[in-house]
Short mmCIF file of C-alpha atoms in Angstrom, two decimals:
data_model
loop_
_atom_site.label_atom_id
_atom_site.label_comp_id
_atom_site.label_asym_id
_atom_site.label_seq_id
_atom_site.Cartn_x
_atom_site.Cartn_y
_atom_site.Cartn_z
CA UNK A 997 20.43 -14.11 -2.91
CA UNK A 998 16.91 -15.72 -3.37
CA UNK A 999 13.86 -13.84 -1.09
CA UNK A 1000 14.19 -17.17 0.79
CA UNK A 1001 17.45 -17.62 1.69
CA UNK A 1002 17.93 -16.01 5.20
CA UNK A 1003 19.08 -16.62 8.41
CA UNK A 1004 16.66 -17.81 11.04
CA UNK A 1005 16.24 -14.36 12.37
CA UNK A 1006 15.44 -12.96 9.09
CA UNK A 1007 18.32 -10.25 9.41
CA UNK A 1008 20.64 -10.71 6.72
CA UNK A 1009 20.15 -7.50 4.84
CA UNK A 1010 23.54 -6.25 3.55
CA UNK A 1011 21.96 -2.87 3.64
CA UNK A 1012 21.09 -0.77 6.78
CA UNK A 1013 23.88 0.68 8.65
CA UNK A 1014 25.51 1.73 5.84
CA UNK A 1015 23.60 4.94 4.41
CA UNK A 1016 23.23 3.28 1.43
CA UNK A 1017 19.43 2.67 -0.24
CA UNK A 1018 18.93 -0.71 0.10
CA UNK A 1019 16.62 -0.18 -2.94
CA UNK A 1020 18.66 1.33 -5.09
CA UNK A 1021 18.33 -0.95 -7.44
CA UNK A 1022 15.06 -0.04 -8.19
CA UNK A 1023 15.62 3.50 -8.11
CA UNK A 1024 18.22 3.14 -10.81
CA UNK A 1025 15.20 1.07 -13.12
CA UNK A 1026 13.30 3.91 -12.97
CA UNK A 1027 11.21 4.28 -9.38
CA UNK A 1028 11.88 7.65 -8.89
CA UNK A 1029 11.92 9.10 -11.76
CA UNK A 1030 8.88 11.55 -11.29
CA UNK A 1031 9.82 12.72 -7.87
CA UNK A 1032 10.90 16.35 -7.89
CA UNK A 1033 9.76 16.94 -11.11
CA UNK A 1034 5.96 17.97 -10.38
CA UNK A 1035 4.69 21.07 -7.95
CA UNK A 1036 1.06 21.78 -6.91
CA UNK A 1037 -0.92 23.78 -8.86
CA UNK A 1038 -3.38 24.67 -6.18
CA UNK A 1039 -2.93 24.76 -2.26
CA UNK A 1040 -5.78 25.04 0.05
CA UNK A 1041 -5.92 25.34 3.68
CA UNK A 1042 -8.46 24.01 5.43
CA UNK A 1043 -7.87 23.94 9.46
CA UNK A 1044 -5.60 21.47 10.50
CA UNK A 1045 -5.46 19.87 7.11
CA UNK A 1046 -3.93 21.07 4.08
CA UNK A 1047 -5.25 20.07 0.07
CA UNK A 1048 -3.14 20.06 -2.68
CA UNK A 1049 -4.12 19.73 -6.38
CA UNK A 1050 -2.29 19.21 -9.58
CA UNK A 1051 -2.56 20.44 -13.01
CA UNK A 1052 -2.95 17.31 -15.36
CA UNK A 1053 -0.72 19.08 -17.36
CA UNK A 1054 2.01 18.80 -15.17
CA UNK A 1055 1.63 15.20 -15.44
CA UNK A 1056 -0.46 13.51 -12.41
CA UNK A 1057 -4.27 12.82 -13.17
CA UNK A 1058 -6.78 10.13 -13.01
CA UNK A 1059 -7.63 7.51 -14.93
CA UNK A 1060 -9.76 8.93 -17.74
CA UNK A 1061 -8.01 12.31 -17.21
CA UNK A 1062 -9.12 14.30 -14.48
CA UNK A 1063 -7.73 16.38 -11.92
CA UNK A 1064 -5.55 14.56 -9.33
CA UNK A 1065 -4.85 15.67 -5.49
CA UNK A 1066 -3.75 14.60 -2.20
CA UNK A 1067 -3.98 15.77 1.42
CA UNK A 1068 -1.85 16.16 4.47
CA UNK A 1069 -3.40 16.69 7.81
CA UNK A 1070 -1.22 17.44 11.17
CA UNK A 1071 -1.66 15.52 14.23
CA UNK A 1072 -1.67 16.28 17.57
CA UNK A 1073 1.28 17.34 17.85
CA UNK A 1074 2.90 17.93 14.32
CA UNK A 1075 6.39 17.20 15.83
CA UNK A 1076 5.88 14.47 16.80
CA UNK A 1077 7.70 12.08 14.86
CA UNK A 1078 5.18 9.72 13.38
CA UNK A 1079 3.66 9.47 9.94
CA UNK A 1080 1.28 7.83 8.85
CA UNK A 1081 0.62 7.75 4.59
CA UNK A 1082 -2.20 6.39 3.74
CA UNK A 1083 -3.16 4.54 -0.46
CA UNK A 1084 -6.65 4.55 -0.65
CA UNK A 1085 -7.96 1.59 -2.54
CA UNK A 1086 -10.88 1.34 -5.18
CA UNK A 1087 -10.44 -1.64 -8.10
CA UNK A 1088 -8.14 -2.05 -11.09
CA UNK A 1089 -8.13 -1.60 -14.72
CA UNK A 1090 -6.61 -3.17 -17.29
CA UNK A 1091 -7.64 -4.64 -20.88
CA UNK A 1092 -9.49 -8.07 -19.83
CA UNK A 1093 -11.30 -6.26 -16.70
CA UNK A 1094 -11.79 -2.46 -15.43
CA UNK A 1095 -13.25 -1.78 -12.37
CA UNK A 1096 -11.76 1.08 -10.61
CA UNK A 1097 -12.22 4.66 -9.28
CA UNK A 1098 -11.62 6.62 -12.15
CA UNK A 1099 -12.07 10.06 -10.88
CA UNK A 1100 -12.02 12.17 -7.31
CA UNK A 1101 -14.19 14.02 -5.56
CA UNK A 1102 -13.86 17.38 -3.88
CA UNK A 1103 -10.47 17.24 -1.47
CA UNK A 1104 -11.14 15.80 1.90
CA UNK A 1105 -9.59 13.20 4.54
CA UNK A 1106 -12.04 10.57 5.41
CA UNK A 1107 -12.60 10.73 9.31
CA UNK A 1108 -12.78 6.88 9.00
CA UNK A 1109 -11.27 3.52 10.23
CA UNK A 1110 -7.61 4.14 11.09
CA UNK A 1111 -7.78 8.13 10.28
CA UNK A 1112 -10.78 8.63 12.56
CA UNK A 1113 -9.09 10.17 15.21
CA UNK A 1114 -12.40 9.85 17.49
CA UNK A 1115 -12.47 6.00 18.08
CA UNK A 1116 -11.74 4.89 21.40
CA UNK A 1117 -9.25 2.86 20.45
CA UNK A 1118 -6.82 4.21 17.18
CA UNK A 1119 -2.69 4.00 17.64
CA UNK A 1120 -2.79 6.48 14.81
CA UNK A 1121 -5.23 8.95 15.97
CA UNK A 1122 -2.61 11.99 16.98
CA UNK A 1123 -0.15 10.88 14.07
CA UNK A 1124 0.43 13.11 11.09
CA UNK A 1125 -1.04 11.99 8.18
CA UNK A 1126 -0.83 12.23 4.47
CA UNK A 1127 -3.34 10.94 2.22
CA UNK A 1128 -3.14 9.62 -0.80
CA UNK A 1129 -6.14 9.29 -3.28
CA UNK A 1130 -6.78 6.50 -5.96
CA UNK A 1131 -8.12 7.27 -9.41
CA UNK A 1132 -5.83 5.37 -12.32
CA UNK A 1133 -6.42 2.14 -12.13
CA UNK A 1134 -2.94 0.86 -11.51
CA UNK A 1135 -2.57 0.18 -7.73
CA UNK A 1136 0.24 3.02 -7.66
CA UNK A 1137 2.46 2.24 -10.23
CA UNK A 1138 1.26 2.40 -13.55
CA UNK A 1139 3.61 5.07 -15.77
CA UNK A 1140 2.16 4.43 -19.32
CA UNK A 1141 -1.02 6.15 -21.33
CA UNK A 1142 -3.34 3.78 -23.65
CA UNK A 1143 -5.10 3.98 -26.47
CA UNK A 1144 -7.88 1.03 -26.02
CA UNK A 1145 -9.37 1.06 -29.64
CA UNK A 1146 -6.55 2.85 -31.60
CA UNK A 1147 -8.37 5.58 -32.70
CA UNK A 1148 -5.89 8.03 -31.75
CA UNK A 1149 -7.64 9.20 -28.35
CA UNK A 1150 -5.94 8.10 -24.65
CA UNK A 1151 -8.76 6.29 -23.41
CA UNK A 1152 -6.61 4.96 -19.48
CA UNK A 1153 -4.12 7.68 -18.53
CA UNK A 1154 -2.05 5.17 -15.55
CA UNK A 1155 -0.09 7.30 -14.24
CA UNK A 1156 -0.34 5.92 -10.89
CA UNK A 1157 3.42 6.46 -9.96
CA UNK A 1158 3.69 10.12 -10.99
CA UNK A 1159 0.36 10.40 -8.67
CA UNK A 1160 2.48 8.91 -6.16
CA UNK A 1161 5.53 10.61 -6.67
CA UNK A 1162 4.07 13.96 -6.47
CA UNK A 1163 2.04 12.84 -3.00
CA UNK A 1164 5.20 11.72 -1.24
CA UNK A 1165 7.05 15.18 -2.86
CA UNK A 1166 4.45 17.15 -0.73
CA UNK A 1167 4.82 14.62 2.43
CA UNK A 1168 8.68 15.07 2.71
CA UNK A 1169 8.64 18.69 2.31
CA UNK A 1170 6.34 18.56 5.31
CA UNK A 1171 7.50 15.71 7.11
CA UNK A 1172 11.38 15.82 6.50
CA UNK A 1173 12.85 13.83 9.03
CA UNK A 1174 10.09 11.70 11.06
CA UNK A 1175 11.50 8.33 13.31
CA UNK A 1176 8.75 6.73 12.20
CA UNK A 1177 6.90 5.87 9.20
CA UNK A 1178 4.04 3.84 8.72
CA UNK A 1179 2.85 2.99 5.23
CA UNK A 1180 -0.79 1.34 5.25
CA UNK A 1181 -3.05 0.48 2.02
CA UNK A 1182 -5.89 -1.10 1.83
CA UNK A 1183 -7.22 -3.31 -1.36
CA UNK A 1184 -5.50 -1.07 -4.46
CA UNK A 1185 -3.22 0.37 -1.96
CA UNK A 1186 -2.44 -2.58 0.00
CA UNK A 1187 -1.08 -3.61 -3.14
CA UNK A 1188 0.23 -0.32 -4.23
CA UNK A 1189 2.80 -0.66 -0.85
CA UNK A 1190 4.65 -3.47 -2.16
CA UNK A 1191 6.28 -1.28 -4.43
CA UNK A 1192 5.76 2.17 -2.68
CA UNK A 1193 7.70 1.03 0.19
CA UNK A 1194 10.86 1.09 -1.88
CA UNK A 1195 10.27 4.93 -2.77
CA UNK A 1196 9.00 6.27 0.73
CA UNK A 1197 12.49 4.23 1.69
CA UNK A 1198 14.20 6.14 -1.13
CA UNK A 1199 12.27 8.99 0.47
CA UNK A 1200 13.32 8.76 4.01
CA UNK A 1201 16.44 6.90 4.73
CA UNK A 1202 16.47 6.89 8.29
CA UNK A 1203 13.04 6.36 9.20
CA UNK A 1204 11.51 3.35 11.08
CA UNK A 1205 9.28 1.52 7.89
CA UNK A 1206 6.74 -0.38 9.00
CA UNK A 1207 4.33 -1.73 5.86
CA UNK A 1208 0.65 -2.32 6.35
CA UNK A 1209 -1.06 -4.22 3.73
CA UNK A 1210 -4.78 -4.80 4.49
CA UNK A 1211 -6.56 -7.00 1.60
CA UNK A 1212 -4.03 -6.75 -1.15
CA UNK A 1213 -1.33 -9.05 -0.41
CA UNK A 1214 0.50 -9.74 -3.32
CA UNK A 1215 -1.60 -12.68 -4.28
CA UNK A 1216 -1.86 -13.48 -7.96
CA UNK A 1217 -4.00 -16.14 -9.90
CA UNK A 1218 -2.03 -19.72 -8.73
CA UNK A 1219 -0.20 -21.44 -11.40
CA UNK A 1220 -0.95 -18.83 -14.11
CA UNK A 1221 2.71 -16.95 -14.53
CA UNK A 1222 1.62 -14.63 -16.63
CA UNK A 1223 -1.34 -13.07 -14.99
CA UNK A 1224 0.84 -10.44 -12.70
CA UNK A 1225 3.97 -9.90 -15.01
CA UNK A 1226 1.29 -9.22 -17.82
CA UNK A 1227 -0.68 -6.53 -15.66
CA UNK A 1228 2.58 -4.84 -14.64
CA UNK A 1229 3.93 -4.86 -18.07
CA UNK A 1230 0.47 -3.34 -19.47
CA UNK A 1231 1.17 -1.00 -17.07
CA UNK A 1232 4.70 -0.04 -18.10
CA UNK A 1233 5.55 -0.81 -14.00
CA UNK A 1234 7.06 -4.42 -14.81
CA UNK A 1235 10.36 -2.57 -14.65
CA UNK A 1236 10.20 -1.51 -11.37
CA UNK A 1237 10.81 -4.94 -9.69
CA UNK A 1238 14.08 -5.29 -9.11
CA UNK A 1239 16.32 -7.38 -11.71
CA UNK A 1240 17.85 -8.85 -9.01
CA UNK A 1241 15.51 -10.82 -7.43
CA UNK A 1242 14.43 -13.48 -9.56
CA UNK A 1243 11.38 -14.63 -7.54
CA UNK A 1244 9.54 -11.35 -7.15
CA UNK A 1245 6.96 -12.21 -9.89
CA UNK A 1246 5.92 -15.68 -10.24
CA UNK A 1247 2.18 -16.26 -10.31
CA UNK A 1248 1.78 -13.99 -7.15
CA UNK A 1249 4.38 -10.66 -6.05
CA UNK A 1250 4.89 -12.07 -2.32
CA UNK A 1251 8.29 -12.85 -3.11
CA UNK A 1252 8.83 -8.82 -3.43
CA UNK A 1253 8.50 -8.50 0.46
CA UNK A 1254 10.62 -10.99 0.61
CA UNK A 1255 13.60 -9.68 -1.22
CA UNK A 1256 12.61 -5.69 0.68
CA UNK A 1257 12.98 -7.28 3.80
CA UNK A 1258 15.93 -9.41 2.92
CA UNK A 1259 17.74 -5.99 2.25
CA UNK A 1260 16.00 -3.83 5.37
CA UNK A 1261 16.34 -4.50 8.39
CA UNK A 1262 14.32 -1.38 9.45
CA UNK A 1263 11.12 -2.62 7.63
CA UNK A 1264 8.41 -4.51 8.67
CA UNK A 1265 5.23 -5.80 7.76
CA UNK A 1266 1.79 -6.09 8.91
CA UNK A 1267 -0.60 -8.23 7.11
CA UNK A 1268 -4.53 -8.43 7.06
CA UNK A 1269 -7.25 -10.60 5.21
CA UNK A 1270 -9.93 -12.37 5.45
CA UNK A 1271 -9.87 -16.30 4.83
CA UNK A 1272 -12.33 -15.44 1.60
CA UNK A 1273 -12.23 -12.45 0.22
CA UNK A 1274 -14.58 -12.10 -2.15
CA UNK A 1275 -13.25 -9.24 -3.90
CA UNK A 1276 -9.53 -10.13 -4.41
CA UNK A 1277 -10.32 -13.57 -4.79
CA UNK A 1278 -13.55 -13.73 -6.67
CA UNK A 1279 -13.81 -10.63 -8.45
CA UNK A 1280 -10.46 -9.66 -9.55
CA UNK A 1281 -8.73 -13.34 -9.68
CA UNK A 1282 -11.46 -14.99 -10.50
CA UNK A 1283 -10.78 -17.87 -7.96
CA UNK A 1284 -12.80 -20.59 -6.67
CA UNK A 1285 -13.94 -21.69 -3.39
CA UNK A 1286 -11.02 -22.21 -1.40
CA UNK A 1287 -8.19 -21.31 -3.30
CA UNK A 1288 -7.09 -17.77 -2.13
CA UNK A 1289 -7.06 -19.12 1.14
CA UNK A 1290 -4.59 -21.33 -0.12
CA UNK A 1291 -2.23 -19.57 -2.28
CA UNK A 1292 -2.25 -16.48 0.73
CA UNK A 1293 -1.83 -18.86 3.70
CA UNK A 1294 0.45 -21.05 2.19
CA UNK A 1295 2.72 -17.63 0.66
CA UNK A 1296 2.28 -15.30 3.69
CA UNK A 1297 3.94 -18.75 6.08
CA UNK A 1298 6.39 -18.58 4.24
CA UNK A 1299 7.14 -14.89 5.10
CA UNK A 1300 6.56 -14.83 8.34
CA UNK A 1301 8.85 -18.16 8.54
CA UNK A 1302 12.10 -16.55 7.25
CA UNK A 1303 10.86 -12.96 9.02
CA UNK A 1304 9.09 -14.16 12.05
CA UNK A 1305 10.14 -10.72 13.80
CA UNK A 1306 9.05 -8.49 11.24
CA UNK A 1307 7.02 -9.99 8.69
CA UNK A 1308 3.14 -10.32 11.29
CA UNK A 1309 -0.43 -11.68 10.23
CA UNK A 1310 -4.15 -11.13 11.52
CA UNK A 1311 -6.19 -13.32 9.53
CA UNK A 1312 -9.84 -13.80 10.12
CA UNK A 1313 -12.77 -15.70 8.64
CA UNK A 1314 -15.53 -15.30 6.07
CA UNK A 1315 -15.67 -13.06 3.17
CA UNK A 1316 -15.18 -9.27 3.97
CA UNK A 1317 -13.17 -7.15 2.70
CA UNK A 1318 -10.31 -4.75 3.78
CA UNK A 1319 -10.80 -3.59 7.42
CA UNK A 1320 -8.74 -0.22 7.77
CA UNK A 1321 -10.76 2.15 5.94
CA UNK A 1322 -13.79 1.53 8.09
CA UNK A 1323 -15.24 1.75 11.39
CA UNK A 1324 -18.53 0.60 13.49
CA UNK A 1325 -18.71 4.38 14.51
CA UNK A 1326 -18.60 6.70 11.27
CA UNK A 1327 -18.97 3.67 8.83
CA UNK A 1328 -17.68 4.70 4.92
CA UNK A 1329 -17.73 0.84 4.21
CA UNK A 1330 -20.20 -1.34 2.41
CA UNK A 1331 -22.26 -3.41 4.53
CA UNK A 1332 -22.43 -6.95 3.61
CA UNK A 1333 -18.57 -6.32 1.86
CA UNK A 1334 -16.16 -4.55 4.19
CA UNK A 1335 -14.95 -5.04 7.12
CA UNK A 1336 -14.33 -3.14 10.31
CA UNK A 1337 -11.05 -1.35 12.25
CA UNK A 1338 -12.92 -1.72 15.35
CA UNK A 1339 -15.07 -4.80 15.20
CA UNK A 1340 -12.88 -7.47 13.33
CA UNK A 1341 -11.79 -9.30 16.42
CA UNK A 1342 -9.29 -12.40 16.27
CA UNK A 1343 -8.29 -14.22 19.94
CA UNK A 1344 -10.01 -11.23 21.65
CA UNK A 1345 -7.80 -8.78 19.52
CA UNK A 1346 -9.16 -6.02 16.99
CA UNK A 1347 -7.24 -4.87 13.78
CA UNK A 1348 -7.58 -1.99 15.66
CA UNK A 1349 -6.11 -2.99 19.05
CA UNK A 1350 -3.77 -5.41 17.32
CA UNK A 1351 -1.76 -2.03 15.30
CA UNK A 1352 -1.95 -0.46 18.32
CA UNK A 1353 0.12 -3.07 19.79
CA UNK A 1354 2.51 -3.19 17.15
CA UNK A 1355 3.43 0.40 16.88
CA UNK A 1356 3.72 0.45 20.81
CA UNK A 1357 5.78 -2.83 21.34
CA UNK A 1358 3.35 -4.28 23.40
CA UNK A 1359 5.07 -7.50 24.44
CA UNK A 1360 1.41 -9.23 23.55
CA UNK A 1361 1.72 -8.39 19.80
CA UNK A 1362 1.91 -11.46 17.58
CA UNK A 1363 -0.02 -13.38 14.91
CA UNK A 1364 -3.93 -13.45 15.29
CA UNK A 1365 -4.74 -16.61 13.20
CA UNK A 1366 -8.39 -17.49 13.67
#
């Protein structure tokens, strides 16, 4: 089956019920091979939230080869049933371009866009939450070490998916059996989901998925072919899309969605972007004016066309960039560049209000399309 070819409804997974992992598939190519196989080195407690760090050693590290960690911190009420894991973003690297977060900073939980729990208006703001660092350069998947100017020195350790691996080994020890888990990124992590979703899946069978991507939505360079498959083969992750689906990498990775919700009926996604982002598009594709409005618009339709009950936009104009890791109350954005959870309004709707809506079932949810 083609990522297009679906019922009107958009439910014709032949996975679900069954127990099986619809994404098994990928699993067997080589998704999960670093979970289990990494503990932390270091645990510290800090009140309500809990860092842990890992020996590079032991495999996960940052980009030029640094110490890596990640963070859990307990809601409201830590039974609750809801999880929210959160990729933070920050660039790419690969041979033509690198500009990307290539180390951490001392362990912490940014009390910022849709993990500050003080805003007067955050769905998420009692959830559990598990937090996920960026620092190789990869967007999450990258499993290969490089040696730029073969003098016999690793000069980009990617090892974006044992990073990951070991994060999500922490979060289900902790979080075994939640109803509900919500997977947001935003820029590198936004894009990082698209094939994350398949291992937090792998991770927790019987869990309510629900994917946001904020500013990273599988958009490519259009008409160039080889622009994606080459990053993802650089970064030994080109073997992670499923053999299966034919269409996954074309000159953009929308067609991955696609395919996961094809084979899910429990998943769901939640897209958000400005018309003109001047990041995705201009720095890191290189577009021109009006042509990652295009190629998104024009892919993302198609989505939410065969998945018009799972597969939601809130697109709005300008330039910004990414709106969930920021706020109009404790900032940690860039003025002039980000956008905010709070303040990016669409038909009278904020990203912020708008996620609310979704994870509540609000019968008012729907596309915002300014």
């Amino acid at each position: 089956m083609g990522p297009d070819d679906t019922s009107d409804d958009g439910d014709t997974g032949d996975t679900g019920d069954t127990g099986e992992n619809p994404f098994a598939e990928a699993v067997e190519q080589g998704l999960a091979d670093h979970v289990g196989t990494v503990e932390p080195s270091e645990v510290i407690v800090d009140g309500d939230t809990t860092h842990y760090r890992f020996d590079p050693a032991d495999g996960p590290m940052c980009l030029r080869g640094g110490d890596y960690w990640m963070s859990v911190r307990e809601g409201a009420a830590a039974d609750s049933g809801d999880l929210l894991i959160y990729l933070q973003g920050g660039g790419a690297c690969w041979s033509a371009l690198c500009s990307a977060f290539e180390s951490l900073g001392a362990p912490a939980v940014p009390e910022s866009g849709m993990l500050n729990r003080g805003l007067a208006v955050n769905g998420f703001s009692d959830w559990n939450a598990v937090y996920v660092p960026y620092c190789d350069g990869s967007l999450f998947v990258g499993d290969v070490d490089i040696d730029d100017d073969d003098d016999g020195t690793i000069d980009r350790y990617h090892r974006g998916l044992i990073n990951l691996s070991a994060a999500l080994d922490v979060a289900v020890a902790r979080y075994p059996d939640p109803q509900r888990v919500v997977l947001a990124g935003s820029s590198a992590g936004s894009y990082g989901t698209l094939v994350a979703d398949m291992l937090v899946r792998t991770l927790w069978p019987e869990a309510e998925l629900i994917v946001i991507s904020d500013s990273g939505l599988g958009i490519g360079k259009p008409g160039d072919f080889e622009f994606i498959p080459g990053l993802l083969d650089e970064w030994d992750a080109l073997r992670l899309v499923p053999a299966s689906c034919q269409d996954c990498v074309t000159d953009h990775i929308t067609g991955l969605p696609r395919w996961q919700l094809s084979r899910d009926p429990r998943l769901r996604f939640a897209a958000i972007s400005s018309y003109d982002d001047a990041i995705i598009g201009g720095v890191f594709l290189g577009l021109g004016k009006g042509e990652y409005e295009q190629a998104f618009t024009t892919e993302l339709a198609i989505s939410a066309a065969a998945y018009p009950d799972r597969f939601h936009r809130f697109f709005f104009p300008g330039t910004l960039h990414t709106t969930i890791s920021t706020d109009s109350v404790n900032g940690g954005g860039l003025q002039g560049i980000t956008a905010n959870y709070d303040t990016t309004v669409v038909q009278g709707t904020s990203v912020a209000q708008w996620l609310e809506m979704l994870i509540l079932g609000d019968p008012g949810f729907g596309d915002r399309i300014d």
